[in-house]
mmCIF file of C-alpha atoms and ligand atoms in Angstrom:
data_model
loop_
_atom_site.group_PDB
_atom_site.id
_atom_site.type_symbol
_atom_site.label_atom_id
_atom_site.label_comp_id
_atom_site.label_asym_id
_atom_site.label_seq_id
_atom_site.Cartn_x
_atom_site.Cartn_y
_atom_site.Cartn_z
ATOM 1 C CA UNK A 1 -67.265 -22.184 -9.094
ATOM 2 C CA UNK A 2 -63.689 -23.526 -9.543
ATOM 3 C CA UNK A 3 -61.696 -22.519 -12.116
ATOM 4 C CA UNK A 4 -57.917 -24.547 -13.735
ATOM 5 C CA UNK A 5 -55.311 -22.294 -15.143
ATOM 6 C CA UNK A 6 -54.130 -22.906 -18.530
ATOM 7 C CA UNK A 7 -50.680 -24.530 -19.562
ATOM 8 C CA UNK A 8 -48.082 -22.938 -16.656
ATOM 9 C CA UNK A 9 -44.917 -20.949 -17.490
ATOM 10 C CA UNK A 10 -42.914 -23.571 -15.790
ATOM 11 C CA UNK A 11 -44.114 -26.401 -17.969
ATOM 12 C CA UNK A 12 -43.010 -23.927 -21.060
ATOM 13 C CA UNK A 13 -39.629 -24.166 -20.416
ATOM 14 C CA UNK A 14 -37.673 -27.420 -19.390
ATOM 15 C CA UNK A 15 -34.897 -25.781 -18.086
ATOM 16 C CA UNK A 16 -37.448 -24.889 -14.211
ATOM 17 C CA UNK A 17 -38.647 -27.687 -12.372
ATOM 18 C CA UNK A 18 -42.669 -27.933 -13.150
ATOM 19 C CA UNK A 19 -44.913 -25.543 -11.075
ATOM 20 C CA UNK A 20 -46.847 -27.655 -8.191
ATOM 21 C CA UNK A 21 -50.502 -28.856 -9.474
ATOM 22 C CA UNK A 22 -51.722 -32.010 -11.488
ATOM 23 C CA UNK A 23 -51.079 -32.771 -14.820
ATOM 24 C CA UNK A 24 -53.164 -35.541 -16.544
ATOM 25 C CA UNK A 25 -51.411 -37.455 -18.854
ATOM 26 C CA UNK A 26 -52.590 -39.789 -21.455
ATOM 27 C CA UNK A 27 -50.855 -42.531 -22.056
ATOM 28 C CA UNK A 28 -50.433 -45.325 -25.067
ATOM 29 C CA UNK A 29 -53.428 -47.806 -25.959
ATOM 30 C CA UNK A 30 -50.993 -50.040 -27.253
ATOM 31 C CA UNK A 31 -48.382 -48.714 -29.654
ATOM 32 C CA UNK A 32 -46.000 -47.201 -27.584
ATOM 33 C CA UNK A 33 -45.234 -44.918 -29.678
ATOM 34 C CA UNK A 34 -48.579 -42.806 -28.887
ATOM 35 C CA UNK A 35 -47.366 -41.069 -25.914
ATOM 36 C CA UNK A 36 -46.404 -37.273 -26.863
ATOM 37 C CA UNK A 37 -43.411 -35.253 -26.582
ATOM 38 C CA UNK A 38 -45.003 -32.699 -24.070
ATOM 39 C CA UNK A 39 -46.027 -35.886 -21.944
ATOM 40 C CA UNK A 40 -42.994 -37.816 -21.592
ATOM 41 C CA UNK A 41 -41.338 -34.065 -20.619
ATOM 42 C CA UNK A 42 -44.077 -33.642 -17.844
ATOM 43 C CA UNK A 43 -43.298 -37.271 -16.929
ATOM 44 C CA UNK A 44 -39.705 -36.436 -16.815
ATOM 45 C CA UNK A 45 -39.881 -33.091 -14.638
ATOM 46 C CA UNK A 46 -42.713 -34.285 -12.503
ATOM 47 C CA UNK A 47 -42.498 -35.045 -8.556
ATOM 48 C CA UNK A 48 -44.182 -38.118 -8.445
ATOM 49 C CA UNK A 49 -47.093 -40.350 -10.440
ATOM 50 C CA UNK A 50 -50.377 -41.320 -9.080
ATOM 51 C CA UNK A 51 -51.455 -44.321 -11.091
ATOM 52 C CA UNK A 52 -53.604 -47.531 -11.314
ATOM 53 C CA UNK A 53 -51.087 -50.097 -10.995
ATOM 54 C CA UNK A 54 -47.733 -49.588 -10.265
ATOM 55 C CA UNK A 55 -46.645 -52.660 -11.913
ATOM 56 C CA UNK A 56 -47.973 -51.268 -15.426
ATOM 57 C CA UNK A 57 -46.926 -47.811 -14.814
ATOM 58 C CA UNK A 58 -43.382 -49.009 -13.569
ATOM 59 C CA UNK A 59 -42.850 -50.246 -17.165
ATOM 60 C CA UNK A 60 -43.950 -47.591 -19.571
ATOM 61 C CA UNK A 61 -41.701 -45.434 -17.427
ATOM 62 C CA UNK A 62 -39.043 -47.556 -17.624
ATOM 63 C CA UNK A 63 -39.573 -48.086 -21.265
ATOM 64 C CA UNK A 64 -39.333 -43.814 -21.541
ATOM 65 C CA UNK A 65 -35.693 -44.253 -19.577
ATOM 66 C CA UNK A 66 -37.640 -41.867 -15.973
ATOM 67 C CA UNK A 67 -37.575 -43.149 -12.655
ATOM 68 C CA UNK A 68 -40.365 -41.333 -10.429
ATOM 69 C CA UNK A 69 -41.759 -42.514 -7.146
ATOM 70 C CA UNK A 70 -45.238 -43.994 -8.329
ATOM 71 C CA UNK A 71 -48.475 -43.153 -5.741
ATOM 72 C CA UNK A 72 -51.346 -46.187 -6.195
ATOM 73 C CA UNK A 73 -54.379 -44.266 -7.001
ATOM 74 C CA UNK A 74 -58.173 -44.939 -7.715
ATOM 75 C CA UNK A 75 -61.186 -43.852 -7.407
ATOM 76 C CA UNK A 76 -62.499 -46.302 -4.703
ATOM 77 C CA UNK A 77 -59.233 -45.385 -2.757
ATOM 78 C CA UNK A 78 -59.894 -43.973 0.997
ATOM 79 C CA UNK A 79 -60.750 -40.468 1.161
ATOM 80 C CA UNK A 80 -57.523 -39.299 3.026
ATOM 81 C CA UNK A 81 -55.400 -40.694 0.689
ATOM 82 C CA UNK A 82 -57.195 -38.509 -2.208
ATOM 83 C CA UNK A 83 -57.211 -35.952 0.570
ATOM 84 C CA UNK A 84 -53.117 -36.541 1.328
ATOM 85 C CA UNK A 85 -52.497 -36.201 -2.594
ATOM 86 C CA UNK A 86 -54.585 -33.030 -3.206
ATOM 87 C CA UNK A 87 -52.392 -31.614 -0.221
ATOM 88 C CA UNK A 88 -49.079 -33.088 -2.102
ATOM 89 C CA UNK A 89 -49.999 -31.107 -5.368
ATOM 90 C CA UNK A 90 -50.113 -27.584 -3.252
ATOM 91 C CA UNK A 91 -46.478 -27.503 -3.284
ATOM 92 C CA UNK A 92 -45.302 -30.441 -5.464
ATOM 93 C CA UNK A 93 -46.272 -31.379 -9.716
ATOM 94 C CA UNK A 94 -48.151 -34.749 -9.939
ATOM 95 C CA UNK A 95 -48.827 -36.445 -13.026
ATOM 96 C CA UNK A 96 -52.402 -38.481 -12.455
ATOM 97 C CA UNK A 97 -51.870 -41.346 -14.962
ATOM 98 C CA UNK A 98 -54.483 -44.818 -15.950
ATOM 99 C CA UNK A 99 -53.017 -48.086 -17.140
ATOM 100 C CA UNK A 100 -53.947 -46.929 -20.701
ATOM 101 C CA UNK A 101 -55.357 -44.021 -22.589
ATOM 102 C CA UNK A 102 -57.317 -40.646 -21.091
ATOM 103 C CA UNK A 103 -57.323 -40.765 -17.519
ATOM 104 C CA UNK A 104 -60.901 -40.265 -16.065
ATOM 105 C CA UNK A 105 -62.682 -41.591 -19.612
ATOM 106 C CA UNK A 106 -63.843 -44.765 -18.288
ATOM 107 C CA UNK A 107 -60.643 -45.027 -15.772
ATOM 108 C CA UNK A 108 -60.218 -43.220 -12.202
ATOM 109 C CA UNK A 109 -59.629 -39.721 -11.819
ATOM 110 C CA UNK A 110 -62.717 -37.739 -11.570
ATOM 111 C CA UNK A 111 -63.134 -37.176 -7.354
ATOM 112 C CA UNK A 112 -59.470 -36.655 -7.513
ATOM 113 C CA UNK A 113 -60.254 -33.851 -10.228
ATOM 114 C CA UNK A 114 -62.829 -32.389 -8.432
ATOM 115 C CA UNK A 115 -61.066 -32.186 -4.878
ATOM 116 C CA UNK A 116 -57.891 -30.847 -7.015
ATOM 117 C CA UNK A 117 -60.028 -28.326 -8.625
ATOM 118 C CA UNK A 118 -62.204 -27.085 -5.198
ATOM 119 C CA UNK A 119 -58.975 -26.750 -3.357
ATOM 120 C CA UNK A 120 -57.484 -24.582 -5.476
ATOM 121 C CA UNK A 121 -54.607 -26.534 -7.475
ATOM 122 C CA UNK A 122 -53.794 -25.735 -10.932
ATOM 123 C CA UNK A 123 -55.007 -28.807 -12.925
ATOM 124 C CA UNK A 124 -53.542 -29.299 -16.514
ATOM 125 C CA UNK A 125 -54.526 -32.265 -18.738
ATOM 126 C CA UNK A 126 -52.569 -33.017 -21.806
ATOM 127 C CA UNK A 127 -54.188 -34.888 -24.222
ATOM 128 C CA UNK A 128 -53.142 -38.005 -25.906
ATOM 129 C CA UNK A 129 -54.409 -41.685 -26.986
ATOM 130 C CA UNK A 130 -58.336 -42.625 -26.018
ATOM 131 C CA UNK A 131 -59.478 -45.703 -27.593
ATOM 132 C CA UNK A 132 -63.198 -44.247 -27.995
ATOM 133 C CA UNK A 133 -61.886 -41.674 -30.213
ATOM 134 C CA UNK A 134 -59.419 -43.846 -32.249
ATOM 135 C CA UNK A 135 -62.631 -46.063 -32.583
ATOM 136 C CA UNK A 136 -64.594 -43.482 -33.812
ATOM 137 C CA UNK A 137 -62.512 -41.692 -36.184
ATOM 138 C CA UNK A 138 -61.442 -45.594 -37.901
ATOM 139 C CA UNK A 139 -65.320 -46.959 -38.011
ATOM 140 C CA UNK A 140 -66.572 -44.494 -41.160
ATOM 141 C CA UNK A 141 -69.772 -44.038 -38.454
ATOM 142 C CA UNK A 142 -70.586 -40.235 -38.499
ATOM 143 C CA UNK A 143 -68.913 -38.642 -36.338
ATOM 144 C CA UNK A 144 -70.855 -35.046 -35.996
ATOM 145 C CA UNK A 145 -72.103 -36.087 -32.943
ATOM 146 C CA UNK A 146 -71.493 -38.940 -30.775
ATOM 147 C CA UNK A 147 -71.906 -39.936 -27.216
ATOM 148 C CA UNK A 148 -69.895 -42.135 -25.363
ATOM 149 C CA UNK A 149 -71.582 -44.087 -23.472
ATOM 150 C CA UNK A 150 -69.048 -45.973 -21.245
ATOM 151 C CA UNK A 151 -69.819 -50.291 -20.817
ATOM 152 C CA UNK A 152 -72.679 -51.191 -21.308
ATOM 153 C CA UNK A 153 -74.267 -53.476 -18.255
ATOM 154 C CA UNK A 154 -73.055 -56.875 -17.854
ATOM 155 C CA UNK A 155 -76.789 -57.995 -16.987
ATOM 156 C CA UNK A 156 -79.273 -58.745 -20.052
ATOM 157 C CA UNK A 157 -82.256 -56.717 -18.523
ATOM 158 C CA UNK A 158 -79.689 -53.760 -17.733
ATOM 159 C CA UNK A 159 -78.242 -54.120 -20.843
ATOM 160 C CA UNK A 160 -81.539 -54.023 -23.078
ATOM 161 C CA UNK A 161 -82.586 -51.041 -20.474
ATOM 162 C CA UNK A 162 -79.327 -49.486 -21.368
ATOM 163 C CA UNK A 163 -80.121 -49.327 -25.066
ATOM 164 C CA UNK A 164 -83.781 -48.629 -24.908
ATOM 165 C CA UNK A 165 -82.710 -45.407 -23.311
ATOM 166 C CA UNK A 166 -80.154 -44.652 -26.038
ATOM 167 C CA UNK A 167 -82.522 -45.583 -28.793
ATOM 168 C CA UNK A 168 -83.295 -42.397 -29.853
ATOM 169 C CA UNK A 169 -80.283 -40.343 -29.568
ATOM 170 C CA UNK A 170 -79.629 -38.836 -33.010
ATOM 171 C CA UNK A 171 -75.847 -39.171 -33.141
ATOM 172 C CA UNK A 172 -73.088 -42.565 -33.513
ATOM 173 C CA UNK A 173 -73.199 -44.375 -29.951
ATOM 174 C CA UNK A 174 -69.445 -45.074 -28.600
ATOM 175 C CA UNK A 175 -69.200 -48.218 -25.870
ATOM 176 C CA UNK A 176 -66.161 -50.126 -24.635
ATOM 177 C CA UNK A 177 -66.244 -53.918 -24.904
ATOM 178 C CA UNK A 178 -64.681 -57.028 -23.908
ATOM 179 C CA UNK A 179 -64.324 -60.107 -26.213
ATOM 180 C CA UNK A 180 -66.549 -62.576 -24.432
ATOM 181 C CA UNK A 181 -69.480 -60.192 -23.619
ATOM 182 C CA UNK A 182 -69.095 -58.381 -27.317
ATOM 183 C CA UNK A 183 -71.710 -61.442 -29.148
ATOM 184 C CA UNK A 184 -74.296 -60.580 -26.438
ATOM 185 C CA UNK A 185 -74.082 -56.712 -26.994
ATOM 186 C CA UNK A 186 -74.091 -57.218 -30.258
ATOM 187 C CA UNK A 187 -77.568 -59.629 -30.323
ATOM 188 C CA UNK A 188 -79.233 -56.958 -27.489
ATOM 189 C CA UNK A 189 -78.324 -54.238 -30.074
ATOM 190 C CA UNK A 190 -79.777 -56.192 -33.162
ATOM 191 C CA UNK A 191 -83.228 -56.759 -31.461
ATOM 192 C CA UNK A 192 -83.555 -53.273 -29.307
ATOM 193 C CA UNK A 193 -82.050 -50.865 -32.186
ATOM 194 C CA UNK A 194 -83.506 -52.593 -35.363
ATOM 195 C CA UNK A 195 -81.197 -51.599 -38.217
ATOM 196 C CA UNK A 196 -78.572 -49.980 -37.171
ATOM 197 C CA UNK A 197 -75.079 -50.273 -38.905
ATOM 198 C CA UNK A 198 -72.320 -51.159 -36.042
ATOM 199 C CA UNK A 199 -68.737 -50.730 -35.728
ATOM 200 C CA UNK A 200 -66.470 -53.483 -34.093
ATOM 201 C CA UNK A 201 -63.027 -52.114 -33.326
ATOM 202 C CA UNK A 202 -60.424 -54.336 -32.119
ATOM 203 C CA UNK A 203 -56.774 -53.836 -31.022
ATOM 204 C CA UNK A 204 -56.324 -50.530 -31.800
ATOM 205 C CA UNK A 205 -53.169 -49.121 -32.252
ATOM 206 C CA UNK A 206 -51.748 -52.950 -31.670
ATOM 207 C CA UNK A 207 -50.667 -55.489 -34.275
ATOM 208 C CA UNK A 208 -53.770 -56.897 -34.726
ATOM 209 C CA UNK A 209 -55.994 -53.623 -35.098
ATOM 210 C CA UNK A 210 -58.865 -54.530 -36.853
ATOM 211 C CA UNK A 211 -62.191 -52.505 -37.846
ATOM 212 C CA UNK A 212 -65.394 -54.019 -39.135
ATOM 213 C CA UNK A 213 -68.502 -52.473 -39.827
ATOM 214 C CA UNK A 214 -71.628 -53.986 -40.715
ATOM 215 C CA UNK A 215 -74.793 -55.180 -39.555
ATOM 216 C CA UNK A 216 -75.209 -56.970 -36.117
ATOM 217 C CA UNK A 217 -75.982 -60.329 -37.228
ATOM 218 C CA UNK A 218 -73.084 -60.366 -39.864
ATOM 219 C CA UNK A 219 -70.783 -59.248 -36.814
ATOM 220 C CA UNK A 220 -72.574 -61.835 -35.050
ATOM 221 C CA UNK A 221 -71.732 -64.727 -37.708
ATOM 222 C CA UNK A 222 -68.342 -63.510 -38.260
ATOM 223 C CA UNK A 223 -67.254 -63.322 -34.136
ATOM 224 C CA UNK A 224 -68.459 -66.870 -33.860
ATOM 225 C CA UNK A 225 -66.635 -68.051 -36.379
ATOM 226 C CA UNK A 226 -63.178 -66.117 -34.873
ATOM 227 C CA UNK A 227 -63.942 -65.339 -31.224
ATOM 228 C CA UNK A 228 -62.962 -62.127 -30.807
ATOM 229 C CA UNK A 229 -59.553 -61.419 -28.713
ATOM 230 C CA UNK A 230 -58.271 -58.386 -26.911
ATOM 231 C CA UNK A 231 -59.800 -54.873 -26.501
ATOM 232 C CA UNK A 232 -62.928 -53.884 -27.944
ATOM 233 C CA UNK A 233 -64.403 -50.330 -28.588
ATOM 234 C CA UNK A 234 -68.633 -50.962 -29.568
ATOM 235 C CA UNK A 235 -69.822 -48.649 -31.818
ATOM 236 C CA UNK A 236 -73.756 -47.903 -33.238
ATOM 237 C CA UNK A 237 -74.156 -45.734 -36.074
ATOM 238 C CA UNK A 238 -77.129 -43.139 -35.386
ATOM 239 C CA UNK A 239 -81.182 -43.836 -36.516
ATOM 240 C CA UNK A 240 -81.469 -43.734 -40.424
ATOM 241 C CA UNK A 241 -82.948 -40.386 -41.133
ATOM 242 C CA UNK A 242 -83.404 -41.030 -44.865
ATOM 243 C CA UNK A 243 -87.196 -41.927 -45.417
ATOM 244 C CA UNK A 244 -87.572 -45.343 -45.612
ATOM 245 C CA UNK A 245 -89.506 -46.908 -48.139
ATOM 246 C CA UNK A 246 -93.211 -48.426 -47.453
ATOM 247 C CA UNK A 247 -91.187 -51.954 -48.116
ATOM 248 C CA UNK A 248 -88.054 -51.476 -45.685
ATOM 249 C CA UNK A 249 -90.853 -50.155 -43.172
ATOM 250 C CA UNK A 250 -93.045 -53.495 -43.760
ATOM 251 C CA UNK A 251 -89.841 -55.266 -43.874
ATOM 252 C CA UNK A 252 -88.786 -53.832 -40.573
ATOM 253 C CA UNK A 253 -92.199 -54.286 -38.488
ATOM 254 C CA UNK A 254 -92.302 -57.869 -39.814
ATOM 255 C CA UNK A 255 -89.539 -58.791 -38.788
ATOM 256 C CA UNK A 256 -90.382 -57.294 -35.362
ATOM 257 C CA UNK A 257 -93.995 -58.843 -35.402
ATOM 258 C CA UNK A 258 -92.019 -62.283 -35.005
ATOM 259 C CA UNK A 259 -91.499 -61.348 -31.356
ATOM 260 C CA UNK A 260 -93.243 -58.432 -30.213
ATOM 261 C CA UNK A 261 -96.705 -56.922 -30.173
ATOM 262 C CA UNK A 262 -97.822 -54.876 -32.435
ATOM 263 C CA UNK A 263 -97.221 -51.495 -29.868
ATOM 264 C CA UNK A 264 -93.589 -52.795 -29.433
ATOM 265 C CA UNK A 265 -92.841 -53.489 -33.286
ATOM 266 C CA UNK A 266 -94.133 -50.006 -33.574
ATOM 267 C CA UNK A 267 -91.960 -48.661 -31.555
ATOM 268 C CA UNK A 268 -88.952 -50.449 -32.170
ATOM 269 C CA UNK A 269 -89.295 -49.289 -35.603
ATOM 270 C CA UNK A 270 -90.174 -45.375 -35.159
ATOM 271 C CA UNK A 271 -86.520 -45.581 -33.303
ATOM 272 C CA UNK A 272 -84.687 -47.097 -36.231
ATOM 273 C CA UNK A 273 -86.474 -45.014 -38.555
ATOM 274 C CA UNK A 274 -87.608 -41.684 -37.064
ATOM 275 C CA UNK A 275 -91.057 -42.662 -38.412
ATOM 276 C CA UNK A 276 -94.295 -41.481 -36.535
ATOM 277 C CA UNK A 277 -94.989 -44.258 -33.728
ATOM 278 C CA UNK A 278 -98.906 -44.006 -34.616
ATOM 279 C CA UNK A 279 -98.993 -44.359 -38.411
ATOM 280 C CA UNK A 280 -96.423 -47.391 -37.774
ATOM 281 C CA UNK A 281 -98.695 -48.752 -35.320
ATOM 282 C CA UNK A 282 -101.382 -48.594 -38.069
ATOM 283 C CA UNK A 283 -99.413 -50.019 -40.286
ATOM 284 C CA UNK A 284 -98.392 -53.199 -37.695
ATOM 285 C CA UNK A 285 -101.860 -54.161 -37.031
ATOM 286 C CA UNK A 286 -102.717 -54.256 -40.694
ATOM 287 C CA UNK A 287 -99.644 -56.191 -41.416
ATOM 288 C CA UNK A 288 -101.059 -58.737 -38.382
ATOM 289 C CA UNK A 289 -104.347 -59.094 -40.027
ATOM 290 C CA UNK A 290 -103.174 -59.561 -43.284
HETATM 291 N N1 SAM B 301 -59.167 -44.500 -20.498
HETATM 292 C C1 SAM B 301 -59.082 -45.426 -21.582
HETATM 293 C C2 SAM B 301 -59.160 -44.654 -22.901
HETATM 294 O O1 SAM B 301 -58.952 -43.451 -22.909
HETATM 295 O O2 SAM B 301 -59.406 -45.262 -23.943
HETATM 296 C C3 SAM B 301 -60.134 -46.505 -21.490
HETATM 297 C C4 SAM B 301 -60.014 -47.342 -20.251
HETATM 298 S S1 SAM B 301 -61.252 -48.562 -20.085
HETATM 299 C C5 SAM B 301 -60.922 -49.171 -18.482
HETATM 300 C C6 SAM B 301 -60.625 -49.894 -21.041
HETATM 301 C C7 SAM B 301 -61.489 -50.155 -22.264
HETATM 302 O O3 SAM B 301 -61.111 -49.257 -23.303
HETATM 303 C C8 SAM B 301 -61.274 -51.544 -22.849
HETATM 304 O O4 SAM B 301 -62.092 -52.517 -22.219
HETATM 305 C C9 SAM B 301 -61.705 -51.335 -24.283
HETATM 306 O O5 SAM B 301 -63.108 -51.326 -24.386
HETATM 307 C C10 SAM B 301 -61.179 -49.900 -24.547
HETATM 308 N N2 SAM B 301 -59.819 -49.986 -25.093
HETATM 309 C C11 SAM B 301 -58.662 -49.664 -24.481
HETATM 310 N N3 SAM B 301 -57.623 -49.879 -25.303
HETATM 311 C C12 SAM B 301 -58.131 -50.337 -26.469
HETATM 312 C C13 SAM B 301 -57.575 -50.755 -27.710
HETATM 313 N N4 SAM B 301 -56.262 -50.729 -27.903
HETATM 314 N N5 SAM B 301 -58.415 -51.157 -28.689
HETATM 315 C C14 SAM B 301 -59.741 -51.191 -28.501
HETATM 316 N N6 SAM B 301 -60.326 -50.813 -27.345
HETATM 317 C C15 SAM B 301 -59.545 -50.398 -26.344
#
C-alpha cells in the first residue's frame, strides 16, 4: 500500500523553497480568474512544470507574471521519461499541470500518480476548476450522487453500448462533449434512456456560458437550430423514481413499440421508470394486440 502525506510544512510558509514531491494543480476552464491563491504560490515556488503543451502552459504562466522551466508530459509519454520525472521529484517540487481544469479527470496524470506514489514521493493535489463539477452544480440535476462517466464513444454501437450499461445507475450521469458529436449523444440518449431530463452545459466559466436543461429532443431542436460551439459538459438526470402513472407507462412503451419488440420496449421502460420488467412486458404485448 502507498500512502501521500498531507499539505507539507514547506508549502505553509512562502518564505522556504517548497519541499521536493508533486503538487497537482488545477488550473482555469476559462475565466482566468479561477486559478487559486495557494496554486499560483505553488506555481511560483515550484522547480519546474510537467504539462500537456508547453505552448498553453507557457501562457497562463506568463499571464500569472512566473517563469518556470516547463517538462512536456502525458500519459502516452515513454516510460523513462515518467521514470526520469518521478526521480526529479525525490529531491526537487514539480507541479503536474493539464491544459485546463483537474489534472488526471479526463486529462493525463494517473501512471505518473501511481509511479509518484509507489516510489515514495510526497504527492499533494490542490484543488481548483473541473468542468464536470461546474456542470453539475449549474444543471439543477440532483446532485446526491453522480458518476462521471468520462466521453462517451465516438462510434454509434459503442456509444448505445455505453449507455445501455449506465441505464440503470440511480444517480445524475456526468459526460464531456464536443459540439459536433453533442446532437448524436443527445439522439442515442433519447432512444436508449427513454425520459430522462438532460443537461447541456456550454462555455463554462467563459463569456458565453450557457446551461439548458430539458428533454433530448427539445435539446435536439434547439442545437440544430444554433449549432452548438465550444466546450460541452453532457449531463443525464437519474431514472424517475416517482411512480409513474398507468398513462405515462402506456405512453412510454408506445412510443417504444414504434421501434422495438415488445421485450426491448419493456425494458427500455423498467430503466426509465424503475418499473418491474415483467408486468411491463405484460403490459407491451397487450398494448400490441390492442
Ligand atoms: N481536466 C478537465 C477538467 O477538470 O474539467 C477536463 C479535460 S477534458 C480533456 C476536456 C473536456 O472537458 C472538454 O471536451 C469538455 O467536455 C470539458 N470542458 C472543459 N472546459 C469546459 C468548459 N469551459 N465548459 C464546458 N466543458 C468544458
Amino acid at each position: 500500500m502507498t500512502q501521500s502525506t498531507t499539505q507539507t510544512s514547506s508549502e505553509e510558509n512562502p518564505e522556504v523553497p517548497l519541499s521536493p514531491g508533486l503538487y497537482i494543480v488545477a488550473t482555469p476552464i476559462g475565466n482566468l480568474g479561477d486559478i487559486t491563491m495557494r496554486s499560483v504560490d505553488v506555481l511560483s515556488r515550484c522547480d519546474g512544470v510537467a504539462c500537456e503543451d508547453t505552448r498553453v502552459t507557457g501562457k497562463l504562466l506568463k499571464h500569472l507574471g512566473i517563469g518556470k522551466p516547463l517538462w512536456r508530459y502525458n500519459d502516452h509519454s515513454e516510460e523513462r521519461d515518467r521514470a526520469r520525472l518521478v526521480q526529479t521529484m525525490l529531491d526537487r517540487a514539480v507541479v503536474l499541470v493539464s491544459d485546463a481544469g483537474t489534472p488526471l479527470i479526463s486529462d493525463p496524470g494517473y501512471r505518473l500518480v501511481q509511479d509518484a506514489r509507489e516510489a515514495g514521493v510526497p504527492v499533494t493535489s490542490l484543488p481548483g476548476p473541473c468542468a464536470a463539477v461546474v456542470g453539475l452544480t449549474l444543471s439543477g440535476l440532483p446532485n446526491d450522487k453522480f458518476l462521471f462517466a468520462g466521453f462517451l464513444p465516438s462510434k454509434e454501437q459503442a456509444r448505445v453500448r455505453a449507455l445501455e450499461e449506465v441505464a440503470s445507475v440511480d444517480a445524475t450521469l456526468v459526460f464531456y462533449e464536443t459540439g459536433p458529436r453533442l446532437a448524436k449523444s443527445l439522439q442515442a440518449i433519447g432512444t436508449t434512456l427513454p425520459g430522462r431530463t438532460v443537461s447541456v452545459a456550454r462555455e463554462l466559466t467563459k463569456m458565453f456560458e450557457e446551461c439548458r436543461t430539458d428533454t433530448p429532443n427539445s435539446l435536439i431542436r434547439h442545437y440544430t437550430e444554433s449549432p452548438p460551439k465550444g466546450e460541452i459538459v453532457l449531463m443525464i438526470g437519474p431514472p424517475a423514481r416517482h411512480v409513474a402513472s398507468e398513462v405515462e407507462v402506456d405512453t412510454l412503451l408506445r412510443e417504444a413499440l414504434q421501434s422495438d419488440k415488445a421485450s426491448q420496449a419493456a425494458g427500455k421502460v423498467a430503466k426509465a421508470t424503475g418499473l418491474d420488467r415483467k408486468t411491463l412486458y405484460a403490459r407491451a404485448m397487450a398494448l400490441r394486440s390492442e
